[in-house]
């Protein structure tokens, strides 16, 4: 069974640009979660999508946005990039059947570097 | 806001020995779930063990077991018979259907170093 996949592996942008990160969940999973792992800040929850709808959002500015497609894959967009957006962005998926009890399966992450 | 605290930035253990990682959390909810995730150098997060708050029995997965003290809001992880492959960052995490719906809240992590 294929795991959660993310692309690209690495992404280098300059300040002010936009970044798009992609995630494909495990087959059969309808929920996708995004987390930011920045140095010194730990793992912070960004967004949760389920069945195409945004279900919950972390404490991030509106320039962090995303969407979930009919095939349950997801995109995270970061507009007007700032230096502090440099981080590892992790995507996770779950079956979405048991809510908070669901195991979240993580992808390998996208390393975003903002210069 | 709910917080998860891991007070040990790093723990060192010899192969075949046992190490215990501490985690405390703060919540006013009665229905919640606690997790331990492992993040090796590859950065791939892997679930180690899960505990439902309503279950008094401590969860166990092979060499990994937890000591869940609900009243004390403590959730420690014990790794028995440590192996070189156990070397990783370990994160404690909390989730609740009533106040953090879908959102895993992580502690700062504990780096486990395994020496031969």
Short mmCIF file of C-alpha atoms in Angstrom, two decimals:
data_model
loop_
_atom_site.label_atom_id
_atom_site.label_comp_id
_atom_site.label_asym_id
_atom_site.label_seq_id
_atom_site.Cartn_x
_atom_site.Cartn_y
_atom_site.Cartn_z
CA UNK A 1 0.00 0.00 0.00
CA UNK A 2 1.43 3.36 -1.02
CA UNK A 3 1.90 5.85 1.77
CA UNK A 4 1.26 9.58 1.83
CA UNK A 5 3.26 11.30 -0.87
CA UNK A 6 4.31 14.93 -1.05
CA UNK A 7 5.85 17.02 -3.78
CA UNK A 8 8.21 18.61 -4.27
CA UNK A 9 10.76 17.30 -1.80
CA UNK A 10 12.53 20.64 -1.68
CA UNK A 11 11.36 24.07 -2.74
CA UNK A 12 13.42 27.25 -2.81
CA UNK A 13 11.67 30.58 -3.18
CA UNK A 14 12.46 34.21 -2.59
CA UNK A 15 10.63 36.51 -0.24
CA UNK A 16 7.34 37.75 -1.65
CA UNK A 17 6.85 34.82 -4.01
CA UNK A 18 4.14 32.15 -3.77
CA UNK A 19 4.73 28.50 -2.96
CA UNK A 20 2.49 25.55 -3.79
CA UNK A 21 2.94 22.26 -1.99
CA UNK A 22 1.09 19.08 -2.93
CA UNK A 23 -0.04 16.02 -1.03
CA UNK A 24 -1.61 12.73 -2.05
CA UNK A 25 -3.23 10.77 0.77
CA UNK A 26 -3.29 7.04 1.25
CA UNK A 27 -5.89 5.42 -0.96
CA UNK A 28 -9.23 5.36 0.86
CA UNK A 29 -8.35 8.23 3.18
CA UNK A 30 -10.59 11.27 2.95
CA UNK A 31 -8.95 13.53 5.53
CA UNK A 32 -5.78 15.52 4.88
CA UNK A 33 -3.90 17.55 7.47
CA UNK A 34 -1.07 20.06 7.06
CA UNK A 35 1.54 20.83 9.69
CA UNK A 36 4.48 23.21 9.77
CA UNK A 37 7.70 22.11 11.47
CA UNK A 38 9.88 25.15 11.83
CA UNK A 39 13.18 25.20 13.66
CA UNK A 40 12.62 26.23 17.23
CA UNK A 41 8.83 26.27 16.91
CA UNK A 42 8.05 22.58 16.82
CA UNK A 43 5.13 21.07 14.95
CA UNK A 44 2.24 23.44 14.40
CA UNK A 45 -1.15 22.49 12.95
CA UNK A 46 -2.06 24.42 9.81
CA UNK A 47 -5.17 23.00 8.16
CA UNK A 48 -7.51 20.02 8.08
CA UNK A 49 -9.57 19.06 5.03
CA UNK A 50 -12.16 16.34 4.85
CA UNK A 51 -14.42 15.48 1.93
CA UNK A 52 -13.33 18.63 0.15
CA UNK A 53 -14.19 20.97 3.02
CA UNK A 54 -11.92 22.88 5.39
CA UNK A 55 -12.76 21.50 8.87
CA UNK A 56 -10.27 23.27 11.07
CA UNK A 57 -7.55 25.87 10.78
CA UNK A 58 -4.56 26.63 12.96
CA UNK A 59 -3.35 30.02 14.08
CA UNK A 60 -1.76 31.09 10.80
CA UNK A 61 -2.34 34.21 8.68
CA UNK A 62 -4.70 34.07 5.68
CA UNK A 63 -1.81 33.94 3.24
CA UNK A 64 -1.65 30.25 4.18
CA UNK A 65 -4.47 28.59 2.30
CA UNK A 66 -5.27 25.31 0.67
CA UNK A 67 -7.80 23.12 -0.92
CA UNK A 68 -8.75 19.50 -1.31
CA UNK A 69 -9.62 18.04 -4.68
CA UNK A 70 -12.33 15.47 -5.52
CA UNK A 71 -9.68 12.72 -5.50
CA UNK A 72 -8.82 13.83 -1.91
CA UNK A 73 -5.38 15.10 -2.81
CA UNK A 74 -4.57 18.49 -1.39
CA UNK A 75 -2.62 21.63 -2.09
CA UNK A 76 -1.15 24.10 0.36
CA UNK A 77 -0.50 27.59 -0.93
CA UNK A 78 1.61 30.15 0.83
CA UNK A 79 1.41 33.64 -0.60
CA UNK A 80 3.74 36.58 -0.03
CA UNK A 81 6.45 34.35 1.39
CA UNK A 82 8.38 35.58 4.39
CA UNK A 83 11.73 34.36 5.66
CA UNK A 84 10.09 32.77 8.71
CA UNK A 85 7.99 30.53 6.44
CA UNK A 86 11.11 28.42 5.91
CA UNK A 87 10.21 25.06 7.41
CA UNK A 88 9.40 21.44 6.78
CA UNK A 89 5.76 21.12 5.78
CA UNK A 90 4.24 17.79 6.66
CA UNK A 91 1.06 16.38 5.23
CA UNK A 92 -0.89 13.60 6.94
CA UNK A 93 -3.97 11.64 6.03
CA UNK A 94 -6.52 9.56 7.88
CA UNK A 95 -9.66 7.61 7.16
CA UNK A 96 -11.76 10.37 8.67
CA UNK A 97 -14.07 7.83 10.28
CA UNK A 98 -13.17 8.22 13.94
CA UNK A 99 -12.38 11.90 14.23
CA UNK A 100 -9.75 12.61 16.82
CA UNK A 101 -9.07 8.90 17.37
CA UNK A 102 -7.92 8.44 13.80
CA UNK A 103 -4.29 7.62 13.28
CA UNK A 104 -2.74 10.27 11.11
CA UNK A 105 -0.26 8.85 8.62
CA UNK A 106 2.44 11.31 7.67
CA UNK A 107 4.23 11.94 4.42
CA UNK A 108 7.96 12.65 4.10
CA UNK A 109 7.46 16.40 3.98
CA UNK A 110 8.39 19.30 1.72
CA UNK A 111 11.33 21.41 2.79
CA UNK A 112 10.56 25.04 1.92
CA UNK A 113 13.41 27.51 2.00
CA UNK A 114 12.69 31.22 1.61
CA UNK A 115 15.65 33.40 0.65
CA UNK B 1 -5.42 26.39 25.32
CA UNK B 2 -4.27 22.83 25.66
CA UNK B 3 -0.53 22.36 26.01
CA UNK B 4 1.72 19.34 25.77
CA UNK B 5 5.02 19.49 27.62
CA UNK B 6 8.05 17.30 27.10
CA UNK B 7 10.67 18.39 29.60
CA UNK B 8 13.54 16.21 28.37
CA UNK B 9 15.23 17.64 25.24
CA UNK B 10 17.48 14.57 24.97
CA UNK B 11 17.77 11.13 26.52
CA UNK B 12 20.61 8.69 26.05
CA UNK B 13 20.28 4.92 26.44
CA UNK B 14 22.52 1.94 25.82
CA UNK B 15 21.43 -0.85 23.54
CA UNK B 16 19.24 -3.41 25.30
CA UNK B 17 18.52 -1.01 28.15
CA UNK B 18 15.27 0.78 29.00
CA UNK B 19 14.51 4.47 28.66
CA UNK B 20 11.44 6.41 29.77
CA UNK B 21 10.29 9.61 28.10
CA UNK B 22 8.08 12.04 30.00
CA UNK B 23 5.05 13.92 28.76
CA UNK B 24 2.50 16.02 30.58
CA UNK B 25 -0.51 17.74 29.14
CA UNK B 26 -3.10 20.24 30.21
CA UNK B 27 -6.77 19.85 29.40
CA UNK B 28 -10.18 20.24 30.96
CA UNK B 29 -11.71 17.69 28.63
CA UNK B 30 -12.59 14.13 29.61
CA UNK B 31 -12.61 12.71 26.08
CA UNK B 32 -9.26 12.85 24.36
CA UNK B 33 -6.51 10.78 22.80
CA UNK B 34 -2.80 10.74 23.38
CA UNK B 35 -0.13 9.61 20.95
CA UNK B 36 3.58 9.06 20.75
CA UNK B 37 5.13 9.66 17.33
CA UNK B 38 8.67 8.86 16.27
CA UNK B 39 10.58 11.01 13.76
CA UNK B 40 13.85 9.40 12.62
CA UNK B 41 16.48 11.31 10.62
CA UNK B 42 14.47 10.56 7.46
CA UNK B 43 11.86 13.00 8.94
CA UNK B 44 9.01 10.53 8.32
CA UNK B 45 6.67 10.68 11.32
CA UNK B 46 5.59 7.24 12.50
CA UNK B 47 2.94 6.48 15.10
CA UNK B 48 4.42 4.46 17.96
CA UNK B 49 1.48 4.09 20.30
CA UNK B 50 -1.98 5.51 21.03
CA UNK B 51 -3.97 5.80 24.26
CA UNK B 52 -7.65 6.59 24.68
CA UNK B 53 -8.32 8.64 27.81
CA UNK B 54 -11.36 6.57 28.74
CA UNK B 55 -9.28 3.40 28.89
CA UNK B 56 -7.57 2.78 32.19
CA UNK B 57 -5.36 0.04 30.78
CA UNK B 58 -2.01 1.26 29.56
CA UNK B 59 -1.36 0.72 25.86
CA UNK B 60 1.46 -1.57 24.77
CA UNK B 61 3.04 -2.19 21.37
CA UNK B 62 5.83 -4.74 21.48
CA UNK B 63 8.78 -3.03 23.21
CA UNK B 64 6.89 0.22 23.65
CA UNK B 65 4.52 0.84 26.54
CA UNK B 66 2.97 3.84 28.20
CA UNK B 67 2.24 4.84 31.76
CA UNK B 68 -0.98 6.85 31.56
CA UNK B 69 -1.83 8.72 34.75
CA UNK B 70 -5.04 10.56 33.94
CA UNK B 71 -5.39 12.43 37.22
CA UNK B 72 -1.82 13.64 37.01
CA UNK B 73 -2.19 14.34 33.27
CA UNK B 74 0.95 12.37 32.60
CA UNK B 75 1.69 10.11 29.63
CA UNK B 76 5.18 8.61 29.64
CA UNK B 77 6.65 6.27 27.06
CA UNK B 78 8.90 3.37 28.00
CA UNK B 79 11.16 1.83 25.40
CA UNK B 80 12.42 -1.57 26.52
CA UNK B 81 15.37 -3.48 25.07
CA UNK B 82 16.44 -0.38 23.14
CA UNK B 83 17.78 -0.89 19.62
CA UNK B 84 19.90 1.32 17.40
CA UNK B 85 16.88 1.82 15.17
CA UNK B 86 15.02 3.46 18.05
CA UNK B 87 17.24 6.52 17.74
CA UNK B 88 14.92 9.35 16.73
CA UNK B 89 13.00 12.38 17.94
CA UNK B 90 9.92 11.32 19.87
CA UNK B 91 6.89 13.57 20.05
CA UNK B 92 3.98 13.33 22.45
CA UNK B 93 0.69 14.53 20.97
CA UNK B 94 -2.87 15.27 22.09
CA UNK B 95 -6.15 15.32 20.21
CA UNK B 96 -9.72 15.79 21.38
CA UNK B 97 -13.03 15.76 19.52
CA UNK B 98 -14.35 18.59 21.67
CA UNK B 99 -11.62 21.18 21.61
CA UNK B 100 -8.95 20.38 19.03
CA UNK B 101 -10.97 18.56 16.42
CA UNK B 102 -8.57 16.94 13.99
CA UNK B 103 -5.64 18.96 15.26
CA UNK B 104 -2.77 17.06 16.79
CA UNK B 105 -1.04 19.22 19.39
CA UNK B 106 2.57 18.22 19.78
CA UNK B 107 5.13 18.61 22.52
CA UNK B 108 8.59 19.97 21.74
CA UNK B 109 10.04 16.49 21.35
CA UNK B 110 12.70 14.37 23.04
CA UNK B 111 15.76 13.25 21.09
CA UNK B 112 16.62 9.64 21.92
CA UNK B 113 20.24 8.66 21.41
CA UNK B 114 21.06 4.94 21.47
CA UNK B 115 24.66 3.96 22.13
CA UNK B 116 26.13 0.53 21.33
#
